[in-house]
Amino acid sequence: MRAIRGATTISTDSPEEVKVAVKDLLEQIALVNRIEQEDIICIMFSSTGDIKSFYPAKAAREAGFSACPLYSSTEPDIQGALKLCIRVMVLAEIERQAHHVYLNGAKVLRKDLTEVVNIAVDGPAGSGKSTVCKLIAEKMGILYLDTGAMYRAIALQCIRQNADYAEKDSVKHVVEKLKIKIEYRDGRQVTLLDGEDVSDQIRTPQVSLIASYVSAYGFVRQKMVALQREIAKKTSCILDGRDIGTNVLPDCRFKFYLTASAEIRAKRRYDDEKYKGSEQSYESVLSEINERDFQDKNRAIAPLKQADDAIVIDTSDMNIDEVVAEIIKSIQEKV
Ligand code: DC
């Protein structure tokens, strides 16, 4: 038998919010722990005193978790405690290690019980990594770390300072002085360049291409990989990039490599950019994709390559939901 912990928060005390939050929390616990209704022995909730509109236990019953005993209680009012918080303990008849689930900013009170889970997703530009990773992060209640954003921030700084990205020393000069920081605001990754939020400015085709060039320098990779490892060590996250499974986290348990033909990837990028108002032609997007593929795959240090133990998914004929489902299924089979 295992005890699985979980917690979530709501934004206002209303029956609807309690019902949705409890349903999400229990479904997520069942998903990541691969438990069925019949495996559950009992579910116990506690909620902060500011939740008065609905019993979490009743919400669980309404969400279909009705085959086991349910219990709710109210926590004492403690100064400084997280507001509008629902905590749960699920006792389940499983042998596997329990995976605890914290959603909507709820804090882990027992850090020693919580295993950090990292998922590595590598692949070429336009293979669908970022969309897929965002959805999985949301489903699993973990962070999404877009490592490409870090290389993009360096590229942006090179552009701003008129540094020649083909000149190692001039890039080195830029990198030595800049400070890149990743923060999460409302669950969204924010990339800070010397304290300035550049999350939107790093999404231009020019930045994409220069990022591919500057990311080939050893001193650039060293600095960025250290930052990525530091985040991954402390936090459960899904990371996407080019070298996560091969170089950043070679011991990671869950590794995926997404791919698709250059033409299909270019078409996806072209459609996205067109939707955003860009007038770039399909041919020019395809040529950029090919140039970045060549650069990313042929650089000397940590080139784009699938890890031997990665699960390869060709997304050419798959939609986003199918890719997400396949990754989640593979994770569930391994836990
Ligand atoms: O994933 P992206 O398009 O945002 O990445 C931009 C560039 O950064 C990409 O062409 C190669 C580089 N990159 C890398 O070398 N290693 C990573 N882990 C992520 C990105």
CSV table of C-alpha atoms and ligand atoms in Angstrom, one decimal:
chain,number,residue,atom,x,y,z
A,1,MET,CA,0.0,0.0,0.0
A,2,ARG,CA,1.2,3.5,-0.7
A,3,ALA,CA,0.2,7.0,0.5
A,4,ILE,CA,0.1,9.6,-2.2
A,5,ARG,CA,0.1,13.2,-1.3
A,6,GLY,CA,-1.3,16.0,-3.4
A,7,ALA,CA,-2.5,19.6,-3.2
A,8,THR,CA,-4.0,22.3,-5.3
A,9,THR,CA,-5.3,25.8,-4.9
A,10,ILE,CA,-8.4,27.7,-6.1
A,11,SER,CA,-8.7,31.4,-6.9
A,12,THR,CA,-12.1,32.0,-5.2
A,13,ASP,CA,-14.2,30.0,-2.8
A,14,SER,CA,-17.0,28.7,-5.0
A,15,PRO,CA,-18.5,25.2,-5.4
A,16,GLU,CA,-17.6,25.2,-9.1
A,17,GLU,CA,-13.9,25.9,-8.4
A,18,VAL,CA,-13.7,23.3,-5.6
A,19,LYS,CA,-15.3,20.7,-7.9
A,20,VAL,CA,-13.0,21.4,-10.8
A,21,ALA,CA,-9.9,21.6,-8.6
A,22,VAL,CA,-10.7,18.3,-6.8
A,23,LYS,CA,-11.5,16.5,-10.0
A,24,ASP,CA,-8.2,17.7,-11.7
A,25,LEU,CA,-6.2,16.8,-8.6
A,26,LEU,CA,-7.6,13.3,-8.3
A,27,GLU,CA,-7.4,12.5,-12.0
A,28,GLN,CA,-3.8,13.7,-12.1
A,29,ILE,CA,-2.9,11.5,-9.1
A,30,ALA,CA,-4.6,8.5,-10.8
A,31,LEU,CA,-2.9,9.3,-14.1
A,32,VAL,CA,0.7,9.6,-12.9
A,33,ASN,CA,0.4,6.7,-10.4
A,34,ARG,CA,-1.5,4.5,-12.8
A,35,ILE,CA,-4.2,3.7,-10.3
A,36,GLU,CA,-7.8,2.6,-11.0
A,37,GLN,CA,-10.8,3.2,-8.7
A,38,GLU,CA,-10.5,-0.3,-7.2
A,39,ASP,CA,-6.9,0.4,-6.1
A,40,ILE,CA,-8.0,3.2,-3.9
A,41,ILE,CA,-8.5,2.4,-0.2
A,42,CYS,CA,-9.6,5.8,1.0
A,43,ILE,CA,-9.2,9.5,0.1
A,44,MET,CA,-8.7,12.1,2.9
A,45,PHE,CA,-8.9,15.9,2.3
A,46,SER,CA,-8.0,18.9,4.3
A,47,SER,CA,-8.7,22.4,3.2
A,48,THR,CA,-7.8,25.8,4.5
A,49,GLY,CA,-10.4,27.6,6.6
A,50,ASP,CA,-11.1,30.1,3.8
A,51,ILE,CA,-12.9,27.3,1.8
A,52,LYS,CA,-16.4,27.1,3.1
A,53,SER,CA,-18.5,26.7,0.0
A,54,PHE,CA,-18.2,23.0,-0.7
A,55,TYR,CA,-16.8,19.8,0.8
A,56,PRO,CA,-13.8,18.4,-1.2
A,57,ALA,CA,-15.0,14.9,-0.3
A,58,LYS,CA,-18.4,15.6,-1.9
A,59,ALA,CA,-16.6,17.0,-5.0
A,60,ALA,CA,-14.6,13.8,-5.2
A,61,ARG,CA,-17.8,11.8,-5.1
A,62,GLU,CA,-19.4,13.9,-7.8
A,63,ALA,CA,-16.2,13.4,-9.9
A,64,GLY,CA,-16.7,9.7,-9.7
A,65,PHE,CA,-14.4,8.7,-6.9
A,66,SER,CA,-17.2,7.1,-5.0
A,67,ALA,CA,-16.1,3.5,-4.5
A,68,CYS,CA,-14.0,4.2,-1.4
A,69,PRO,CA,-14.5,6.0,1.9
A,70,LEU,CA,-13.9,9.8,1.6
A,71,TYR,CA,-13.2,12.3,4.4
A,72,SER,CA,-12.7,16.0,4.6
A,73,SER,CA,-11.5,18.3,7.4
A,74,THR,CA,-10.6,21.9,7.8
A,75,GLU,CA,-7.1,22.9,8.7
A,76,PRO,CA,-6.3,25.3,11.6
A,77,ASP,CA,-5.8,29.0,10.4
A,78,ILE,CA,-2.1,29.4,10.4
A,79,GLN,CA,-0.5,32.8,9.7
A,80,GLY,CA,1.3,32.9,6.4
A,81,ALA,CA,-0.2,29.6,5.2
A,82,LEU,CA,-1.1,29.3,1.5
A,83,LYS,CA,-4.6,30.6,0.9
A,84,LEU,CA,-7.6,28.6,-0.6
A,85,CYS,CA,-5.6,25.4,-0.6
A,86,ILE,CA,-7.0,21.8,-0.8
A,87,ARG,CA,-4.7,19.0,0.3
A,88,VAL,CA,-5.3,15.3,-0.2
A,89,MET,CA,-3.9,12.0,0.9
A,90,VAL,CA,-4.9,9.0,-1.2
A,91,LEU,CA,-4.2,5.5,0.2
A,92,ALA,CA,-3.8,3.1,-2.7
A,93,GLU,CA,-3.1,-0.6,-3.1
A,94,ILE,CA,0.0,-0.3,-5.2
A,95,GLU,CA,3.6,-1.5,-4.8
A,96,ARG,CA,5.2,1.1,-7.1
A,97,GLN,CA,6.8,4.2,-5.7
A,98,ALA,CA,4.1,6.9,-5.1
A,99,HIS,CA,4.2,10.1,-7.3
A,100,HIS,CA,2.9,13.1,-5.4
A,101,VAL,CA,1.1,15.8,-7.3
A,102,TYR,CA,1.0,19.6,-6.7
A,103,LEU,CA,-1.0,21.8,-8.9
A,104,ASN,CA,-1.9,25.5,-9.3
A,105,GLY,CA,1.0,26.8,-7.2
A,106,ALA,CA,0.3,24.5,-4.2
A,107,LYS,CA,3.4,23.9,-2.2
A,108,VAL,CA,5.0,20.7,-1.2
A,109,LEU,CA,5.2,20.6,2.5
A,110,ARG,CA,7.2,17.4,2.7
A,111,LYS,CA,10.0,17.9,0.1
A,112,ASP,CA,11.6,14.7,1.2
A,113,LEU,CA,8.6,12.7,-0.1
A,114,THR,CA,8.6,14.3,-3.5
A,115,GLU,CA,10.8,12.8,-6.2
A,116,VAL,CA,12.0,15.2,-8.9
A,117,VAL,CA,11.0,13.9,-12.3
A,118,ASN,CA,12.7,15.1,-15.5
A,119,ILE,CA,11.5,14.4,-19.0
A,120,ALA,CA,13.9,15.1,-21.9
A,121,VAL,CA,12.4,15.9,-25.3
A,122,ASP,CA,14.9,16.6,-28.2
A,123,GLY,CA,14.4,17.1,-31.8
A,124,PRO,CA,14.9,19.4,-34.8
A,125,ALA,CA,13.3,22.8,-35.2
A,126,GLY,CA,9.6,22.6,-35.9
A,127,SER,CA,9.1,19.0,-34.7
A,128,GLY,CA,6.4,20.1,-32.3
A,129,LYS,CA,8.5,19.9,-29.1
A,130,SER,CA,7.4,23.1,-27.5
A,131,THR,CA,3.6,22.7,-28.0
A,132,VAL,CA,3.8,19.1,-26.9
A,133,CYS,CA,5.9,19.9,-23.8
A,134,LYS,CA,3.7,22.7,-22.7
A,135,LEU,CA,0.6,20.4,-22.8
A,136,ILE,CA,2.4,17.6,-21.0
A,137,ALA,CA,3.7,20.0,-18.3
A,138,GLU,CA,0.2,21.2,-17.7
A,139,LYS,CA,-1.2,17.7,-17.6
A,140,MET,CA,1.4,16.5,-15.2
A,141,GLY,CA,1.6,19.6,-13.1
A,142,ILE,CA,5.3,20.1,-13.7
A,143,LEU,CA,7.3,22.9,-15.3
A,144,TYR,CA,8.2,23.3,-19.0
A,145,LEU,CA,11.8,24.4,-19.5
A,146,ASP,CA,12.4,25.7,-23.0
A,147,THR,CA,16.2,25.5,-23.3
A,148,GLY,CA,16.2,27.0,-26.8
A,149,ALA,CA,15.0,30.3,-25.2
A,150,MET,CA,18.4,30.6,-23.4
A,151,TYR,CA,20.4,30.3,-26.7
A,152,ARG,CA,17.9,32.7,-28.3
A,153,ALA,CA,18.6,35.3,-25.5
A,154,ILE,CA,22.3,35.1,-26.3
A,155,ALA,CA,21.6,35.6,-30.0
A,156,LEU,CA,19.4,38.6,-29.2
A,157,GLN,CA,22.1,40.2,-27.2
A,158,CYS,CA,24.6,39.6,-30.1
A,159,ILE,CA,22.2,41.4,-32.4
A,160,ARG,CA,21.6,44.3,-29.9
A,161,GLN,CA,25.4,44.7,-29.4
A,162,ASN,CA,26.2,44.3,-33.1
A,163,ALA,CA,28.5,41.4,-32.3
A,164,ASP,CA,29.6,39.2,-35.2
A,165,TYR,CA,28.2,35.8,-34.3
A,166,ALA,CA,30.7,34.1,-36.6
A,167,GLU,CA,33.5,35.6,-34.5
A,168,LYS,CA,34.1,33.5,-31.4
A,169,ASP,CA,35.8,36.3,-29.4
A,170,SER,CA,33.0,38.8,-30.0
A,171,VAL,CA,30.4,36.3,-28.9
A,172,LYS,CA,32.5,35.4,-25.9
A,173,HIS,CA,32.7,39.1,-25.0
A,174,VAL,CA,28.9,39.3,-25.1
A,175,VAL,CA,28.4,36.0,-23.1
A,176,GLU,CA,30.8,36.9,-20.3
A,177,LYS,CA,28.8,40.0,-19.5
A,178,LEU,CA,25.2,38.9,-19.8
A,179,LYS,CA,23.0,37.3,-17.2
A,180,ILE,CA,20.3,35.0,-18.3
A,181,LYS,CA,17.6,34.0,-15.8
A,182,ILE,CA,14.5,31.8,-16.1
A,183,GLU,CA,11.5,32.6,-14.1
A,184,TYR,CA,7.9,31.3,-14.1
A,185,ARG,CA,5.0,33.7,-14.0
A,186,ASP,CA,1.5,32.2,-13.9
A,187,GLY,CA,3.0,28.9,-15.0
A,188,ARG,CA,4.6,30.5,-18.1
A,189,GLN,CA,8.4,30.6,-18.7
A,190,VAL,CA,9.8,34.1,-18.7
A,191,THR,CA,13.3,34.5,-20.1
A,192,LEU,CA,15.2,37.4,-18.5
A,193,LEU,CA,18.2,39.0,-20.2
A,194,ASP,CA,20.0,41.2,-17.7
A,195,GLY,CA,16.7,41.5,-15.8
A,196,GLU,CA,14.6,42.4,-18.9
A,197,ASP,CA,11.8,40.1,-20.0
A,198,VAL,CA,12.7,39.2,-23.6
A,199,SER,CA,10.3,36.3,-24.0
A,200,ASP,CA,8.7,37.8,-27.1
A,201,GLN,CA,11.7,39.5,-28.7
A,202,ILE,CA,13.6,36.1,-29.0
A,203,ARG,CA,11.0,34.7,-31.4
A,204,THR,CA,12.0,36.3,-34.6
A,205,PRO,CA,13.5,34.3,-37.6
A,206,GLN,CA,16.7,36.3,-37.3
A,207,VAL,CA,17.1,35.3,-33.7
A,208,SER,CA,16.3,31.6,-34.5
A,209,LEU,CA,19.2,31.4,-37.1
A,210,ILE,CA,21.7,33.3,-34.9
A,211,ALA,CA,20.8,31.1,-31.9
A,212,SER,CA,21.7,28.0,-34.0
A,213,TYR,CA,25.1,29.5,-34.7
A,214,VAL,CA,26.0,30.8,-31.2
A,215,SER,CA,24.8,27.5,-29.6
A,216,ALA,CA,27.7,25.8,-31.3
A,217,TYR,CA,30.3,27.5,-29.1
A,218,GLY,CA,31.6,25.5,-26.2
A,219,PHE,CA,31.7,28.4,-23.7
A,220,VAL,CA,28.0,29.2,-24.6
A,221,ARG,CA,26.9,25.6,-24.0
A,222,GLN,CA,28.8,25.3,-20.8
A,223,LYS,CA,27.1,28.3,-19.3
A,224,MET,CA,23.6,27.3,-20.5
A,225,VAL,CA,23.9,23.6,-19.6
A,226,ALA,CA,24.9,24.5,-16.0
A,227,LEU,CA,21.8,26.6,-15.7
A,228,GLN,CA,19.6,23.9,-17.2
A,229,ARG,CA,21.0,21.2,-14.8
A,230,GLU,CA,20.5,23.5,-11.8
A,231,ILE,CA,16.8,24.0,-12.6
A,232,ALA,CA,16.3,20.3,-13.5
A,233,LYS,CA,17.9,19.1,-10.3
A,234,LYS,CA,15.5,21.1,-8.1
A,235,THR,CA,12.3,20.9,-10.0
A,236,SER,CA,10.2,18.3,-11.8
A,237,CYS,CA,10.2,19.5,-15.4
A,238,ILE,CA,9.9,18.6,-19.0
A,239,LEU,CA,12.8,20.1,-21.0
A,240,ASP,CA,13.1,20.4,-24.7
A,241,GLY,CA,16.1,21.1,-26.8
A,242,ARG,CA,18.8,19.4,-28.9
A,243,ASP,CA,21.1,17.7,-26.4
A,244,ILE,CA,19.0,17.1,-23.3
A,245,GLY,CA,19.0,13.3,-23.5
A,246,THR,CA,22.5,13.1,-24.7
A,247,ASN,CA,24.3,15.7,-22.8
A,248,VAL,CA,22.4,17.8,-20.3
A,249,LEU,CA,20.6,14.9,-18.4
A,250,PRO,CA,22.2,11.7,-19.8
A,251,ASP,CA,20.8,9.7,-16.8
A,252,CYS,CA,17.2,11.0,-17.3
A,253,ARG,CA,14.7,8.1,-17.1
A,254,PHE,CA,12.3,9.5,-19.7
A,255,LYS,CA,13.8,10.5,-23.0
A,256,PHE,CA,12.0,11.3,-26.3
A,257,TYR,CA,13.2,12.3,-29.7
A,258,LEU,CA,10.6,14.0,-31.9
A,259,THR,CA,11.1,14.2,-35.6
A,260,ALA,CA,9.3,15.0,-38.9
A,261,SER,CA,10.3,15.6,-42.4
A,262,ALA,CA,11.9,19.1,-43.1
A,263,GLU,CA,9.0,19.9,-45.5
A,264,ILE,CA,6.3,19.1,-42.9
A,265,ARG,CA,8.2,21.1,-40.2
A,266,ALA,CA,8.6,24.0,-42.5
A,267,LYS,CA,4.9,23.9,-43.4
A,268,ARG,CA,4.0,24.0,-39.6
A,269,ARG,CA,6.3,26.9,-39.0
A,270,TYR,CA,5.0,28.7,-42.1
A,271,ASP,CA,1.4,28.3,-41.0
A,272,ASP,CA,2.2,29.5,-37.5
A,273,GLU,CA,4.1,32.6,-38.7
A,274,LYS,CA,1.4,33.4,-41.3
A,275,TYR,CA,-1.2,33.3,-38.5
A,276,LYS,CA,0.9,35.8,-36.5
A,277,GLY,CA,1.0,38.1,-39.6
A,278,SER,CA,4.4,37.3,-41.0
A,279,GLU,CA,4.8,37.5,-44.8
A,280,GLN,CA,7.7,35.1,-45.0
A,281,SER,CA,7.4,32.6,-47.9
A,282,TYR,CA,7.2,28.9,-47.4
A,283,GLU,CA,10.5,28.5,-49.4
A,284,SER,CA,12.3,30.8,-47.1
A,285,VAL,CA,11.0,29.0,-44.0
A,286,LEU,CA,12.1,25.7,-45.5
A,287,SER,CA,15.6,27.0,-46.3
A,288,GLU,CA,16.0,28.4,-42.7
A,289,ILE,CA,14.9,25.0,-41.3
A,290,ASN,CA,17.4,23.2,-43.5
A,291,GLU,CA,20.2,25.6,-42.5
A,292,ARG,CA,19.4,25.2,-38.8
A,293,ASP,CA,19.2,21.4,-39.1
A,294,PHE,CA,22.6,21.4,-40.8
A,295,GLN,CA,24.1,23.6,-38.1
A,296,ASP,CA,22.5,21.8,-35.2
A,297,LYS,CA,23.4,18.4,-36.4
A,298,ASN,CA,27.0,19.1,-37.6
A,299,ARG,CA,28.4,21.2,-34.8
A,300,ALA,CA,31.3,19.7,-32.9
A,301,ILE,CA,29.9,20.0,-29.4
A,302,ALA,CA,26.7,18.3,-28.3
A,303,PRO,CA,25.1,18.1,-31.8
A,304,LEU,CA,21.4,17.3,-32.3
A,305,LYS,CA,21.3,13.6,-32.1
A,306,GLN,CA,18.8,11.1,-30.6
A,307,ALA,CA,20.1,9.4,-27.4
A,308,ASP,CA,20.4,5.7,-27.8
A,309,ASP,CA,17.8,5.1,-25.0
A,310,ALA,CA,15.3,7.7,-26.3
A,311,ILE,CA,11.9,6.8,-27.7
A,312,VAL,CA,11.7,8.2,-31.2
A,313,ILE,CA,8.4,9.6,-32.4
A,314,ASP,CA,7.9,10.6,-36.0
A,315,THR,CA,5.3,13.3,-35.8
A,316,SER,CA,4.9,13.8,-39.5
A,317,ASP,CA,1.4,12.1,-39.6
A,318,MET,CA,0.4,12.8,-36.1
A,319,ASN,CA,-1.6,15.6,-34.5
A,320,ILE,CA,-0.5,17.2,-31.2
A,321,ASP,CA,-3.0,15.2,-29.1
A,322,GLU,CA,-1.7,12.0,-30.5
A,323,VAL,CA,1.9,12.9,-29.7
A,324,VAL,CA,1.0,13.9,-26.2
A,325,ALA,CA,-0.9,10.7,-25.6
A,326,GLU,CA,2.0,8.6,-26.9
A,327,ILE,CA,4.5,10.3,-24.6
A,328,ILE,CA,2.2,10.0,-21.5
A,329,LYS,CA,1.6,6.3,-22.3
A,330,SER,CA,5.3,5.7,-22.5
A,331,ILE,CA,5.9,7.5,-19.2
A,332,GLN,CA,3.1,5.5,-17.5
A,333,GLU,CA,4.5,2.2,-18.8
A,334,LYS,CA,7.9,3.1,-17.2
A,335,VAL,CA,6.7,4.4,-13.7
B,1,DC,O1,14.3,25.0,-29.9
B,1,DC,P1,14.7,26.5,-30.5
B,1,DC,O2,14.3,26.6,-31.9
B,1,DC,O3,14.1,27.5,-29.6
B,1,DC,O4,16.3,26.6,-30.4
B,1,DC,C1,17.0,27.6,-30.9
B,1,DC,C2,18.4,27.2,-31.2
B,1,DC,O5,19.2,26.9,-30.0
B,1,DC,C3,18.5,25.9,-32.0
B,1,DC,O6,18.7,26.1,-33.4
B,1,DC,C4,19.7,25.2,-31.5
B,1,DC,C5,20.0,25.8,-30.2
B,1,DC,N1,19.7,24.8,-29.1
B,1,DC,C6,20.7,24.0,-28.7
B,1,DC,O7,21.8,24.0,-29.3
B,1,DC,N2,20.5,23.2,-27.6
B,1,DC,C7,19.4,23.2,-26.9
B,1,DC,N3,19.2,22.4,-25.9
B,1,DC,C8,18.3,24.0,-27.3
B,1,DC,C9,18.5,24.8,-28.4
